[in-house]
Tab-separated table of C-alpha atoms and ligand atoms in Angstrom:
chain	number	residue	atom	x	y	z
A	227	MET	CA	-78.840	-38.683	18.489
A	228	THR	CA	-80.797	-35.748	18.816
A	229	SER	CA	-80.399	-33.360	15.901
A	230	PRO	CA	-77.294	-30.833	15.916
A	231	VAL	CA	-77.626	-27.244	17.467
A	232	ARG	CA	-76.661	-24.934	14.709
A	233	LEU	CA	-74.183	-21.907	15.435
A	234	ALA	CA	-73.802	-18.904	13.576
A	235	LEU	CA	-70.171	-17.523	14.301
A	236	LEU	CA	-70.004	-13.822	13.772
A	237	GLY	CA	-66.395	-12.824	13.807
A	238	CYS	CA	-63.329	-15.162	13.503
A	239	GLY	CA	-60.434	-13.096	14.896
A	240	THR	CA	-58.614	-13.411	18.392
A	241	VAL	CA	-61.878	-14.967	20.045
A	242	GLY	CA	-63.657	-16.325	17.085
A	243	SER	CA	-60.847	-18.379	16.267
A	244	GLU	CA	-60.429	-19.936	19.538
A	245	VAL	CA	-64.269	-20.680	19.769
A	246	VAL	CA	-63.653	-22.738	16.799
A	247	ARG	CA	-60.693	-24.643	17.869
A	248	LEU	CA	-62.798	-25.429	21.282
A	249	LEU	CA	-65.802	-26.345	19.167
A	250	HIS	CA	-63.364	-28.517	17.373
A	251	GLY	CA	-61.243	-29.713	20.371
A	252	GLN	CA	-64.003	-30.494	22.831
A	253	ALA	CA	-66.810	-31.708	20.124
A	254	ALA	CA	-67.692	-34.793	21.945
A	255	ASP	CA	-67.554	-33.544	25.459
A	256	LEU	CA	-69.762	-30.705	24.195
A	257	ALA	CA	-72.251	-33.078	22.984
A	258	ALA	CA	-72.561	-35.154	25.850
A	259	ARG	CA	-72.685	-32.301	28.206
A	260	ILE	CA	-75.637	-30.387	26.008
A	261	GLY	CA	-77.195	-33.811	24.568
A	262	ALA	CA	-76.633	-32.731	20.977
A	263	PRO	CA	-73.741	-32.078	19.000
A	264	LEU	CA	-72.847	-28.362	17.887
A	265	GLU	CA	-72.484	-27.550	14.592
A	266	ILE	CA	-71.118	-24.512	12.707
A	267	ALA	CA	-73.777	-23.235	10.296
A	268	GLY	CA	-71.391	-20.348	9.030
A	269	ILE	CA	-69.005	-17.941	10.173
A	270	ALA	CA	-69.237	-14.022	9.215
A	271	VAL	CA	-65.791	-12.109	8.720
A	272	ARG	CA	-65.214	-9.196	7.075
A	273	ARG	CA	-62.128	-10.295	4.629
A	274	LEU	CA	-62.858	-13.674	2.761
A	275	GLY	CA	-59.307	-13.716	1.789
A	276	ARG	CA	-57.545	-13.358	5.335
A	277	ASP	CA	-55.124	-16.202	5.927
A	278	ARG	CA	-56.622	-18.121	9.031
A	279	GLY	CA	-53.991	-20.572	9.637
A	280	ASP	CA	-54.813	-24.225	10.423
A	281	LEU	CA	-57.990	-23.381	11.553
A	282	PRO	CA	-59.701	-26.734	12.119
A	283	VAL	CA	-63.154	-25.580	10.028
A	284	ASP	CA	-64.469	-26.151	6.596
A	285	PRO	CA	-63.406	-23.078	4.485
A	286	THR	CA	-66.709	-22.703	2.807
A	287	LEU	CA	-68.162	-21.806	6.100
A	288	PHE	CA	-66.736	-18.356	5.673
A	289	THR	CA	-69.259	-15.693	4.405
A	290	THR	CA	-69.354	-11.799	4.502
A	291	ASP	CA	-73.201	-11.882	4.757
A	292	ALA	CA	-73.646	-11.816	8.602
A	293	LEU	CA	-77.352	-10.799	8.160
A	294	GLY	CA	-78.012	-13.632	5.460
A	295	LEU	CA	-76.398	-16.223	7.539
A	296	ILE	CA	-78.151	-15.021	10.997
A	297	LYS	CA	-81.639	-15.212	9.062
A	298	ARG	CA	-81.347	-18.743	7.863
A	299	ASP	CA	-83.712	-21.164	9.657
A	300	ASP	CA	-81.452	-23.777	10.331
A	301	VAL	CA	-79.398	-21.368	12.414
A	302	ASP	CA	-80.407	-21.675	16.483
A	303	VAL	CA	-77.786	-19.967	18.267
A	304	VAL	CA	-75.906	-16.559	17.467
A	305	VAL	CA	-72.348	-16.191	18.890
A	306	GLU	CA	-71.203	-12.389	18.012
A	307	VAL	CA	-67.405	-11.950	18.671
A	308	VAL	CA	-67.111	-8.945	16.037
A	309	GLY	CA	-67.157	-5.906	18.531
A	310	GLY	CA	-68.535	-2.141	18.025
A	311	ILE	CA	-71.964	-0.833	18.105
A	312	GLU	CA	-73.143	-1.008	14.390
A	313	PRO	CA	-73.680	-3.729	12.713
A	314	ALA	CA	-73.512	-5.895	15.769
A	315	ARG	CA	-76.538	-4.082	17.438
A	316	GLY	CA	-78.746	-4.583	14.186
A	317	TRP	CA	-77.799	-8.093	13.744
A	318	LEU	CA	-78.182	-9.181	17.343
A	319	VAL	CA	-81.781	-7.553	17.545
A	320	GLU	CA	-82.862	-9.218	14.396
A	321	ALA	CA	-81.578	-12.614	15.733
A	322	LEU	CA	-83.124	-12.240	19.035
A	323	ARG	CA	-86.634	-10.918	17.513
A	324	ALA	CA	-86.682	-14.327	15.576
A	325	GLY	CA	-86.513	-16.226	18.320
A	326	LYS	CA	-82.587	-17.408	18.317
A	327	SER	CA	-80.592	-17.666	21.502
A	328	VAL	CA	-77.808	-15.238	21.213
A	329	VAL	CA	-74.067	-15.256	22.931
A	330	THR	CA	-71.880	-12.269	22.837
A	331	ALA	CA	-68.773	-10.898	24.002
A	332	ASN	CA	-69.486	-7.512	23.001
A	333	LYS	CA	-69.241	-5.200	26.219
A	334	ALA	CA	-69.299	-1.920	24.209
A	335	LEU	CA	-72.756	-2.678	22.785
A	336	LEU	CA	-74.306	-3.879	26.038
A	337	ALA	CA	-73.175	-0.834	27.778
A	338	GLU	CA	-74.284	1.490	25.034
A	339	ASP	CA	-77.694	-0.402	24.290
A	340	GLY	CA	-78.246	-3.256	26.434
A	341	ALA	CA	-81.772	-2.359	26.764
A	342	ALA	CA	-82.564	-3.102	22.911
A	343	LEU	CA	-80.876	-6.430	23.298
A	344	HIS	CA	-82.968	-7.677	26.551
A	345	ASP	CA	-86.071	-6.051	24.834
A	346	ALA	CA	-85.533	-8.204	21.551
A	347	ALA	CA	-84.794	-11.268	23.869
A	348	ALA	CA	-87.881	-10.918	25.848
A	349	GLU	CA	-90.005	-10.388	22.316
A	350	GLY	CA	-88.605	-13.418	20.778
A	351	GLY	CA	-88.488	-15.755	23.850
A	352	GLY	CA	-84.634	-16.698	23.209
A	353	ASP	CA	-81.591	-16.445	25.337
A	354	LEU	CA	-79.031	-13.626	25.728
A	355	TYR	CA	-75.771	-14.427	27.786
A	356	TYR	CA	-72.856	-12.283	27.686
A	357	GLU	CA	-70.332	-13.856	30.187
A	358	ALA	CA	-67.082	-12.623	28.332
A	359	SER	CA	-68.053	-9.118	28.240
A	360	VAL	CA	-66.572	-8.741	31.738
A	361	ALA	CA	-63.356	-10.334	32.823
A	362	GLY	CA	-62.829	-12.620	30.148
A	363	ALA	CA	-62.525	-15.973	31.532
A	364	ILE	CA	-63.573	-15.111	34.926
A	365	PRO	CA	-67.153	-16.671	36.036
A	366	LEU	CA	-68.760	-13.454	37.062
A	367	LEU	CA	-71.740	-12.350	35.467
A	368	ARG	CA	-73.580	-15.816	35.987
A	369	PRO	CA	-72.871	-15.772	39.778
A	370	LEU	CA	-74.275	-12.316	39.599
A	371	ARG	CA	-77.316	-13.155	37.577
A	372	GLU	CA	-77.839	-16.509	39.398
A	373	SER	CA	-76.271	-17.740	42.468
A	374	LEU	CA	-76.176	-14.360	44.386
A	375	HIS	CA	-79.926	-13.700	43.411
A	376	GLY	CA	-80.946	-14.630	46.952
A	377	ASP	CA	-78.481	-11.991	48.293
A	378	ARG	CA	-78.080	-8.284	48.509
A	379	ILE	CA	-75.154	-7.020	46.952
A	380	ASN	CA	-73.796	-3.536	48.280
A	381	ARG	CA	-70.741	-3.051	46.511
A	382	VAL	CA	-68.539	-4.315	43.608
A	383	THR	CA	-65.058	-3.218	43.270
A	384	GLY	CA	-62.645	-4.499	40.412
A	385	ILE	CA	-59.831	-4.247	38.138
A	386	VAL	CA	-61.388	-5.227	35.085
A	387	ASN	CA	-58.950	-4.114	32.403
A	388	GLY	CA	-55.834	-5.834	31.912
A	389	THR	CA	-53.999	-3.272	29.748
A	390	THR	CA	-54.208	-0.467	32.472
A	391	ASN	CA	-53.489	-3.351	34.945
A	392	PHE	CA	-50.146	-4.168	33.198
A	393	ILE	CA	-49.459	-0.451	32.905
A	394	LEU	CA	-49.895	0.716	36.515
A	395	SER	CA	-48.544	-2.710	37.770
A	396	ALA	CA	-45.284	-1.884	35.473
A	397	MET	CA	-44.865	1.691	36.796
A	398	ASP	CA	-45.127	0.311	40.344
A	399	ALA	CA	-42.269	-2.521	39.877
A	400	THR	CA	-40.071	-0.027	37.796
A	401	GLY	CA	-40.567	3.519	38.706
A	402	ALA	CA	-41.520	4.110	34.976
A	403	GLY	CA	-43.627	6.950	33.868
A	404	PHE	CA	-46.852	6.439	31.994
A	405	ALA	CA	-45.649	6.673	28.359
A	406	GLU	CA	-42.715	4.215	29.324
A	407	ALA	CA	-45.012	1.374	30.815
A	408	LEU	CA	-47.362	1.775	27.706
A	409	GLU	CA	-44.591	1.139	25.294
A	410	GLU	CA	-43.808	-1.698	27.113
A	411	ALA	CA	-47.511	-3.087	27.040
A	412	THR	CA	-47.627	-2.271	23.392
A	413	GLU	CA	-44.502	-4.236	22.405
A	414	LEU	CA	-45.467	-7.140	24.564
A	415	GLY	CA	-48.696	-7.367	22.752
A	416	TYR	CA	-51.015	-6.189	25.810
A	417	ALA	CA	-51.978	-2.794	24.414
A	418	GLU	CA	-53.885	-2.157	21.337
A	419	ALA	CA	-52.343	-0.372	18.147
A	420	ASP	CA	-54.975	2.659	19.434
A	421	PRO	CA	-54.975	2.135	23.171
A	422	THR	CA	-57.829	4.962	23.886
A	423	ALA	CA	-60.366	2.500	24.943
A	424	ASP	CA	-58.459	1.052	27.379
A	425	VAL	CA	-55.947	3.909	28.855
A	426	GLU	CA	-58.770	6.240	28.877
A	427	GLY	CA	-61.219	3.932	30.743
A	428	PHE	CA	-63.878	3.302	27.933
A	429	ASP	CA	-63.528	-0.204	28.152
A	430	ALA	CA	-63.676	-0.665	32.045
A	431	ALA	CA	-66.690	1.967	32.086
A	432	ALA	CA	-68.521	-0.189	29.831
A	433	LYS	CA	-67.820	-3.276	31.947
A	434	ALA	CA	-68.611	-1.507	35.143
A	435	ALA	CA	-72.181	-0.657	33.424
A	436	ILE	CA	-72.811	-4.426	32.823
A	437	LEU	CA	-71.530	-5.429	36.198
A	438	ALA	CA	-73.776	-2.587	38.076
A	439	SER	CA	-76.954	-3.618	36.259
A	440	LEU	CA	-76.831	-7.205	37.360
A	441	ALA	CA	-75.912	-6.332	40.641
A	442	PHE	CA	-78.379	-3.689	41.539
A	443	HIS	CA	-81.463	-5.060	39.212
A	444	THR	CA	-81.354	-1.659	37.458
A	445	ARG	CA	-80.506	-0.589	33.838
A	446	VAL	CA	-77.177	1.361	33.938
A	447	GLY	CA	-75.652	2.101	30.657
A	448	ALA	CA	-72.255	3.644	30.021
A	449	ALA	CA	-73.326	7.191	29.821
A	450	ASP	CA	-74.176	6.819	33.724
A	451	VAL	CA	-70.644	5.724	34.576
A	452	HIS	CA	-68.237	8.490	35.757
A	453	ARG	CA	-64.770	7.698	33.809
A	454	GLU	CA	-61.447	9.021	34.136
A	455	GLY	CA	-58.552	6.962	32.552
A	456	ILE	CA	-54.721	6.295	33.887
A	457	THR	CA	-53.128	8.841	31.230
A	458	GLU	CA	-52.412	11.316	34.243
A	459	VAL	CA	-50.922	8.849	36.586
A	460	THR	CA	-47.361	9.886	37.007
A	461	ALA	CA	-44.646	8.245	38.337
A	462	ALA	CA	-44.682	10.898	41.363
A	463	ASP	CA	-48.109	9.508	42.013
A	464	VAL	CA	-47.032	6.226	42.187
A	465	ALA	CA	-44.056	7.023	44.708
A	466	SER	CA	-46.581	9.006	46.308
A	467	ALA	CA	-48.924	5.867	46.753
A	468	LYS	CA	-45.850	3.521	47.512
A	469	ALA	CA	-44.565	5.929	50.801
A	470	MET	CA	-48.200	5.642	52.104
A	471	GLY	CA	-48.224	1.596	51.884
A	472	CYS	CA	-50.426	1.431	48.735
A	473	THR	CA	-50.486	1.018	45.071
A	474	ILE	CA	-52.545	2.801	42.059
A	475	LYS	CA	-55.023	0.562	40.316
A	476	LEU	CA	-57.641	1.513	37.859
A	477	LEU	CA	-60.639	0.359	39.745
A	478	CYS	CA	-64.442	-0.030	38.904
A	479	ILE	CA	-66.720	0.965	41.770
A	480	ALA	CA	-70.470	0.350	41.597
A	481	ALA	CA	-72.105	1.190	45.074
A	482	ARG	CA	-75.215	1.314	46.913
A	483	GLY	CA	-76.011	4.576	48.521
A	484	ALA	CA	-78.474	7.136	49.240
A	485	ASP	CA	-78.843	10.083	46.997
A	486	ALA	CA	-78.948	13.632	48.078
A	487	ALA	CA	-82.808	13.377	48.937
A	488	GLY	CA	-81.968	10.260	50.939
A	489	ARG	CA	-83.593	7.662	48.597
A	490	GLU	CA	-81.757	4.514	47.985
A	491	ALA	CA	-79.278	4.789	44.605
A	492	VAL	CA	-76.372	3.459	43.157
A	493	SER	CA	-73.017	5.097	41.962
A	494	VAL	CA	-70.795	3.867	39.458
A	495	ARG	CA	-67.243	5.012	38.401
A	496	VAL	CA	-64.222	4.145	36.971
A	497	HIS	CA	-60.980	5.980	37.790
A	498	PRO	CA	-57.552	5.378	39.466
A	499	ALA	CA	-56.936	5.129	43.142
A	500	MET	CA	-54.693	4.220	45.875
A	501	ILE	CA	-55.588	1.192	47.666
A	502	PRO	CA	-53.534	-0.173	50.187
A	503	LEU	CA	-51.101	-3.306	49.907
A	504	GLY	CA	-53.270	-5.475	52.355
A	505	HIS	CA	-56.511	-4.863	49.879
A	506	PRO	CA	-57.360	-7.942	48.135
A	507	LEU	CA	-57.114	-6.285	44.947
A	508	ALA	CA	-53.472	-4.595	45.666
A	509	SER	CA	-51.664	-7.929	44.404
A	510	VAL	CA	-53.367	-8.562	41.194
A	511	GLY	CA	-50.764	-7.748	39.072
A	512	ASP	CA	-49.768	-7.996	34.931
A	513	ALA	CA	-52.733	-8.153	33.071
A	514	PHE	CA	-54.812	-10.284	35.398
A	515	ASN	CA	-58.439	-8.934	36.156
A	516	ALA	CA	-60.238	-9.378	39.973
A	517	VAL	CA	-63.579	-8.568	41.055
A	518	PHE	CA	-64.230	-8.029	44.814
A	519	VAL	CA	-68.014	-8.275	45.388
A	520	GLU	CA	-69.410	-7.318	48.839
A	521	ALA	CA	-72.924	-9.024	49.302
A	522	GLU	CA	-75.264	-8.687	52.753
A	523	ALA	CA	-75.397	-12.228	53.539
A	524	ALA	CA	-72.562	-13.774	51.594
A	525	GLY	CA	-70.064	-11.008	52.500
A	526	PRO	CA	-66.505	-10.278	50.620
A	527	LEU	CA	-66.217	-12.627	47.623
A	528	MET	CA	-63.441	-12.508	45.308
A	529	PHE	CA	-63.143	-13.269	41.793
A	530	TYR	CA	-59.672	-13.511	39.819
A	531	GLY	CA	-58.431	-14.571	36.665
A	532	ARG	CA	-57.328	-13.922	32.834
A	533	GLY	CA	-59.522	-10.767	31.540
A	534	ALA	CA	-58.659	-11.082	28.078
A	535	GLY	CA	-56.969	-13.300	25.367
A	536	GLY	CA	-58.336	-15.436	22.611
A	537	ALA	CA	-58.525	-18.794	24.605
A	538	PRO	CA	-59.457	-17.776	28.103
A	539	THR	CA	-62.449	-15.241	26.408
A	540	ALA	CA	-63.528	-18.275	24.135
A	541	SER	CA	-63.781	-20.378	27.200
A	542	ALA	CA	-66.650	-18.082	28.621
A	543	VAL	CA	-68.247	-17.611	25.154
A	544	LEU	CA	-68.419	-21.600	25.425
A	545	GLY	CA	-70.065	-21.863	28.353
A	546	ASP	CA	-72.586	-19.634	27.142
A	547	VAL	CA	-73.149	-21.614	24.161
A	548	VAL	CA	-73.705	-24.715	26.438
A	549	ALA	CA	-75.807	-23.188	28.592
A	550	VAL	CA	-78.493	-21.582	25.822
A	551	SER	CA	-78.096	-24.957	23.800
A	552	ARG	CA	-79.203	-26.717	26.650
A	553	ASN	CA	-81.905	-24.174	27.217
A	554	ARG	CA	-83.130	-24.666	23.576
A	555	LEU	CA	-83.136	-28.451	23.737
A	556	ALA	CA	-85.386	-28.356	26.903
A	557	GLY	CA	-87.542	-25.784	25.601
A	558	VAL	CA	-86.992	-23.086	28.192
A	559	ARG	CA	-85.079	-19.683	28.619
A	560	SER	CA	-83.044	-18.308	31.513
A	561	PRO	CA	-84.929	-15.623	33.265
A	562	SER	CA	-85.167	-12.112	31.687
A	563	GLU	CA	-83.359	-9.449	32.596
A	564	SER	CA	-83.913	-8.046	36.063
A	565	ALA	CA	-84.198	-4.379	36.338
A	566	TYR	CA	-86.885	-4.417	38.632
A	567	ALA	CA	-85.140	-1.999	41.227
A	568	ASP	CA	-84.766	0.891	38.866
A	569	LEU	CA	-82.538	2.520	41.157
A	570	PRO	CA	-81.301	6.217	40.471
A	571	VAL	CA	-77.794	6.330	39.315
A	572	ARG	CA	-76.306	9.572	41.323
A	573	PRO	CA	-73.671	12.074	39.972
A	574	MET	CA	-70.092	11.559	40.613
A	575	GLY	CA	-70.242	14.832	42.626
A	576	GLU	CA	-72.360	12.757	45.327
A	577	ALA	CA	-70.270	9.479	45.127
A	578	LEU	CA	-68.437	9.339	48.573
A	579	THR	CA	-64.872	8.916	48.226
A	580	ARG	CA	-61.429	9.829	49.866
A	581	TYR	CA	-58.926	11.935	48.378
A	582	HIS	CA	-54.988	11.861	48.871
A	583	ILE	CA	-53.659	15.381	48.355
A	584	SER	CA	-49.850	16.161	47.988
A	585	LEU	CA	-48.932	19.663	48.016
A	586	ASP	CA	-45.834	21.725	47.844
A	587	VAL	CA	-46.419	24.727	50.267
A	588	ALA	CA	-44.235	27.645	51.697
A	589	ASP	CA	-42.719	26.654	54.859
A	590	ARG	CA	-43.756	29.204	57.374
A	591	PRO	CA	-46.178	29.872	60.367
A	592	GLY	CA	-49.620	29.859	59.633
A	593	VAL	CA	-49.616	27.858	56.421
A	594	LEU	CA	-50.874	24.630	57.828
A	595	GLU	CA	-53.676	26.707	59.508
A	596	ALA	CA	-54.612	28.063	56.166
A	597	VAL	CA	-54.606	25.040	54.491
A	598	ALA	CA	-56.829	23.553	57.313
A	599	GLY	CA	-59.426	26.153	56.813
A	600	VAL	CA	-59.823	25.327	53.278
A	601	PHE	CA	-60.604	21.753	54.060
A	602	ALA	CA	-63.031	22.953	57.170
A	603	ARG	CA	-64.937	25.490	54.837
A	604	HIS	CA	-65.791	22.434	52.349
A	605	ASP	CA	-66.896	20.370	55.337
A	606	VAL	CA	-64.041	17.641	54.591
A	607	SER	CA	-62.315	16.156	57.367
A	608	ILE	CA	-58.782	15.672	57.422
A	609	ALA	CA	-57.577	12.017	58.378
A	610	THR	CA	-53.983	12.442	58.425
A	611	VAL	CA	-51.332	14.975	57.595
A	612	ARG	CA	-47.675	14.650	57.155
A	613	GLN	CA	-45.345	17.307	56.460
A	614	GLY	CA	-41.671	17.021	55.199
A	615	PRO	CA	-38.682	19.386	53.986
A	616	ALA	CA	-39.790	19.847	49.727
A	617	GLY	CA	-38.220	17.060	47.689
A	618	GLY	CA	-37.981	14.730	50.741
A	619	GLY	CA	-34.385	15.892	51.655
A	620	ALA	CA	-32.818	16.411	55.320
A	621	ALA	CA	-34.948	17.826	57.680
A	622	GLY	CA	-34.470	21.602	58.166
A	623	ARG	CA	-36.389	24.958	57.412
A	624	GLY	CA	-36.257	25.654	53.690
A	625	GLU	CA	-38.688	27.699	51.608
A	626	ASP	CA	-40.842	25.070	51.004
A	627	ALA	CA	-42.423	22.009	52.626
A	628	ASP	CA	-44.170	18.918	51.083
A	629	LEU	CA	-47.613	18.355	53.045
A	630	VAL	CA	-49.569	15.247	52.352
A	631	ILE	CA	-53.053	15.170	53.287
A	632	VAL	CA	-55.387	12.178	53.408
A	633	THR	CA	-59.009	12.627	54.138
A	634	HIS	CA	-61.983	10.973	55.831
A	635	VAL	CA	-64.874	10.560	53.231
A	636	ALA	CA	-66.526	13.057	51.825
A	637	PRO	CA	-68.827	13.961	48.712
A	638	ASP	CA	-66.418	13.891	45.779
A	639	ALA	CA	-67.648	17.580	44.866
A	640	ALA	CA	-66.696	18.867	48.207
A	641	LEU	CA	-62.955	17.200	47.940
A	642	ALA	CA	-62.926	18.467	44.354
A	643	ALA	CA	-63.815	21.856	45.508
A	644	THR	CA	-61.213	21.665	48.136
A	645	VAL	CA	-58.388	21.063	45.704
A	646	GLY	CA	-59.802	23.901	43.608
A	647	GLU	CA	-59.501	26.452	46.412
A	648	LEU	CA	-56.245	25.071	47.350
A	649	ARG	CA	-54.731	25.640	43.794
A	650	GLY	CA	-55.585	29.195	44.369
A	651	LEU	CA	-53.796	29.594	47.500
A	652	ASP	CA	-50.711	32.028	47.277
A	653	ILE	CA	-48.752	29.722	50.039
A	654	VAL	CA	-49.665	26.692	47.936
A	655	ARG	CA	-46.789	26.292	45.268
A	656	SER	CA	-48.394	23.344	43.477
A	657	VAL	CA	-50.846	20.400	43.952
A	658	ALA	CA	-48.197	17.786	43.367
A	659	SER	CA	-50.792	14.956	43.139
A	660	VAL	CA	-54.198	14.390	44.103
A	661	LEU	CA	-55.610	10.692	43.980
A	662	ARG	CA	-58.520	8.873	45.245
A	663	VAL	CA	-58.025	6.438	48.155
A	664	GLU	CA	-60.317	3.165	48.383
A	665	GLY	CA	-59.925	1.055	51.380
A	666	GLY	CA	-58.751	1.271	54.685
A	667	LEU	CA	-55.997	3.619	55.267
B	985	NDP	P1	-60.932	-8.951	16.332
B	985	NDP	O1	-60.485	-7.849	16.023
B	985	NDP	O2	-59.469	-10.185	16.657
B	985	NDP	O3	-62.044	-9.818	15.596
B	985	NDP	C1	-62.635	-9.312	14.763
B	985	NDP	C2	-63.691	-9.865	13.860
B	985	NDP	O4	-64.773	-9.678	13.607
B	985	NDP	C3	-62.820	-10.839	12.886
B	985	NDP	O5	-62.512	-11.739	12.380
B	985	NDP	C4	-63.273	-9.559	11.640
B	985	NDP	O6	-63.299	-10.121	10.592
B	985	NDP	C5	-64.818	-9.545	12.042
B	985	NDP	N1	-65.413	-8.422	11.485
B	985	NDP	C6	-65.116	-7.114	11.730
B	985	NDP	N2	-66.273	-6.453	11.342
B	985	NDP	C7	-67.138	-7.304	10.662
B	985	NDP	C8	-68.166	-7.033	9.608
B	985	NDP	N3	-68.819	-5.914	9.481
B	985	NDP	N4	-68.930	-8.099	9.138
B	985	NDP	C9	-68.415	-9.350	9.448
B	985	NDP	N5	-67.323	-9.670	10.357
B	985	NDP	C10	-66.535	-8.733	10.717
B	985	NDP	O7	-61.582	-8.835	17.722
B	985	NDP	P2	-61.732	-9.886	19.172
B	985	NDP	O8	-61.704	-11.388	18.800
B	985	NDP	O9	-60.298	-8.941	19.956
B	985	NDP	O10	-62.909	-9.080	19.852
B	985	NDP	C11	-64.315	-9.657	19.605
B	985	NDP	C12	-65.035	-9.078	20.713
B	985	NDP	O11	-64.776	-9.758	21.904
B	985	NDP	C13	-65.369	-7.880	21.006
B	985	NDP	O12	-66.420	-7.303	21.123
B	985	NDP	C14	-64.199	-7.606	21.983
B	985	NDP	O13	-64.568	-6.561	22.998
B	985	NDP	C15	-64.636	-8.772	22.822
B	985	NDP	N6	-63.774	-9.299	23.964
B	985	NDP	C16	-62.592	-9.492	23.373
B	985	NDP	C17	-61.285	-9.939	24.422
B	985	NDP	C18	-59.772	-10.128	23.955
B	985	NDP	O14	-58.816	-10.521	24.847
B	985	NDP	N7	-59.445	-9.917	22.427
B	985	NDP	C19	-61.506	-10.198	25.454
B	985	NDP	C20	-63.192	-9.705	25.968
B	985	NDP	C21	-63.995	-9.507	24.861
B	985	NDP	P3	-61.727	-10.481	9.665
B	985	NDP	O15	-61.235	-11.604	10.527
B	985	NDP	O16	-62.014	-10.517	8.446
B	985	NDP	O17	-60.599	-9.412	9.691
B	986	HSE	N1	-58.879	-4.533	26.221
B	986	HSE	C1	-59.314	-5.161	27.216
B	986	HSE	C2	-58.195	-5.348	28.529
B	986	HSE	C3	-59.488	-6.471	26.854
B	986	HSE	O1	-57.208	-4.992	28.291
B	986	HSE	O2	-58.461	-5.677	29.639
B	986	HSE	C4	-60.614	-7.427	27.306
B	986	HSE	O3	-61.522	-6.961	27.279
């Protein structure tokens, strides 16, 4: 039998411990698929004394010296499931420069400084694989970076954060407010003790950067992504969406388009948006993820599955381990990063979006004209207007009225300026809700 492929496992928490279980449980099949057995050379952790239950692994393999483990001559592949920027970046750059292959689930690092990792991989000649970094178990990055390389991707729209999808789904199902739904998500173990990265959209923004880089052959980092979380989404917003036959989702959207000078560009954003119930992403509930890819020749493609959790994420990690191990045995590496297009990333203000705006206005002659005038001044075209008595009660000429306006597509800056001016009008008592709209309505 060929000599084993030796792995350094960095991290043995939620994902790492499941990687160990799969390596143990599937050892014979993995060896047959690769053509050589996989062997764990060592496992780097933070706390040697931590109780790791019945993990099927030799306890003497654990170490707190991650760098020492990476530098060992008998390590071929480094699997990083620790997370965070440092020390992970230093470890992986060291491993890649030394010619080792790296498998990582670290979306934060890839979005923050993917360039450093890709450059180090090119220098050392090893592979850099990161399927688990976006949408957990869903095979998504491999299709983008291999299967669709003969096509042209125009748009990627995804639900890539399970925690926020659970919260928004709960708000939609029960009418609960954000705080109440977050509490439920925490009790059920979906939300972490500090949910900031999820609810403020940082996690989804990192994933959006990775998806956009692969889809558009362009380096896109976390700083290029416009990010809004879900903390401001109210029960009233959800009710408003329902009244329109829609639901609210935290979307990551990466799209091609032209910039202000007419040059081809991309926009990458993460924000809550209303989508019609008939949209392929509308029925993605609970903590599931789904990504909708629109390609020129292939047309629409939908990827769906579990975006988080130890075993689902470990499945994606192991798939990468098999791929890089096969490459090492064959003496080849996968194609390097494809960033040749180098498209500019345009600012959010230039992204083309649609708004759903709910206003509480004075119910008297001339109000509609004044409101419509604000839209016209900002060159924003109105698609639909619906007016009813304030609070949705019985029809009649009260003092106030609810006015719900949905726009056609316009630059986000023009829509934001429209809302700003509406807020300043005397006849507008309050702007009850502003939501972007995606998909036909
Ligand atoms: P955990 O917090 O459960 O585990 C982290 C592991 O890293 C622990 O074993 C910890 O050691 C170890 N560790 C932390 N700091 C150090 C250090 N300085 N030196 C050595 N070891 C260290 O994280 P997860 O398993 O949840 O996540 C791992 C990665 O996978 C992250 O990048 C995350 O974003 C990504 N990911 C996670 C998903 C999930 O569902 N959990 C889904 C998709 C991606 P110790 O055990 O001693 O504490
Ligand atoms: N916190 C992430 C989520 C884990 O909720 O989707 C997977 O990256």
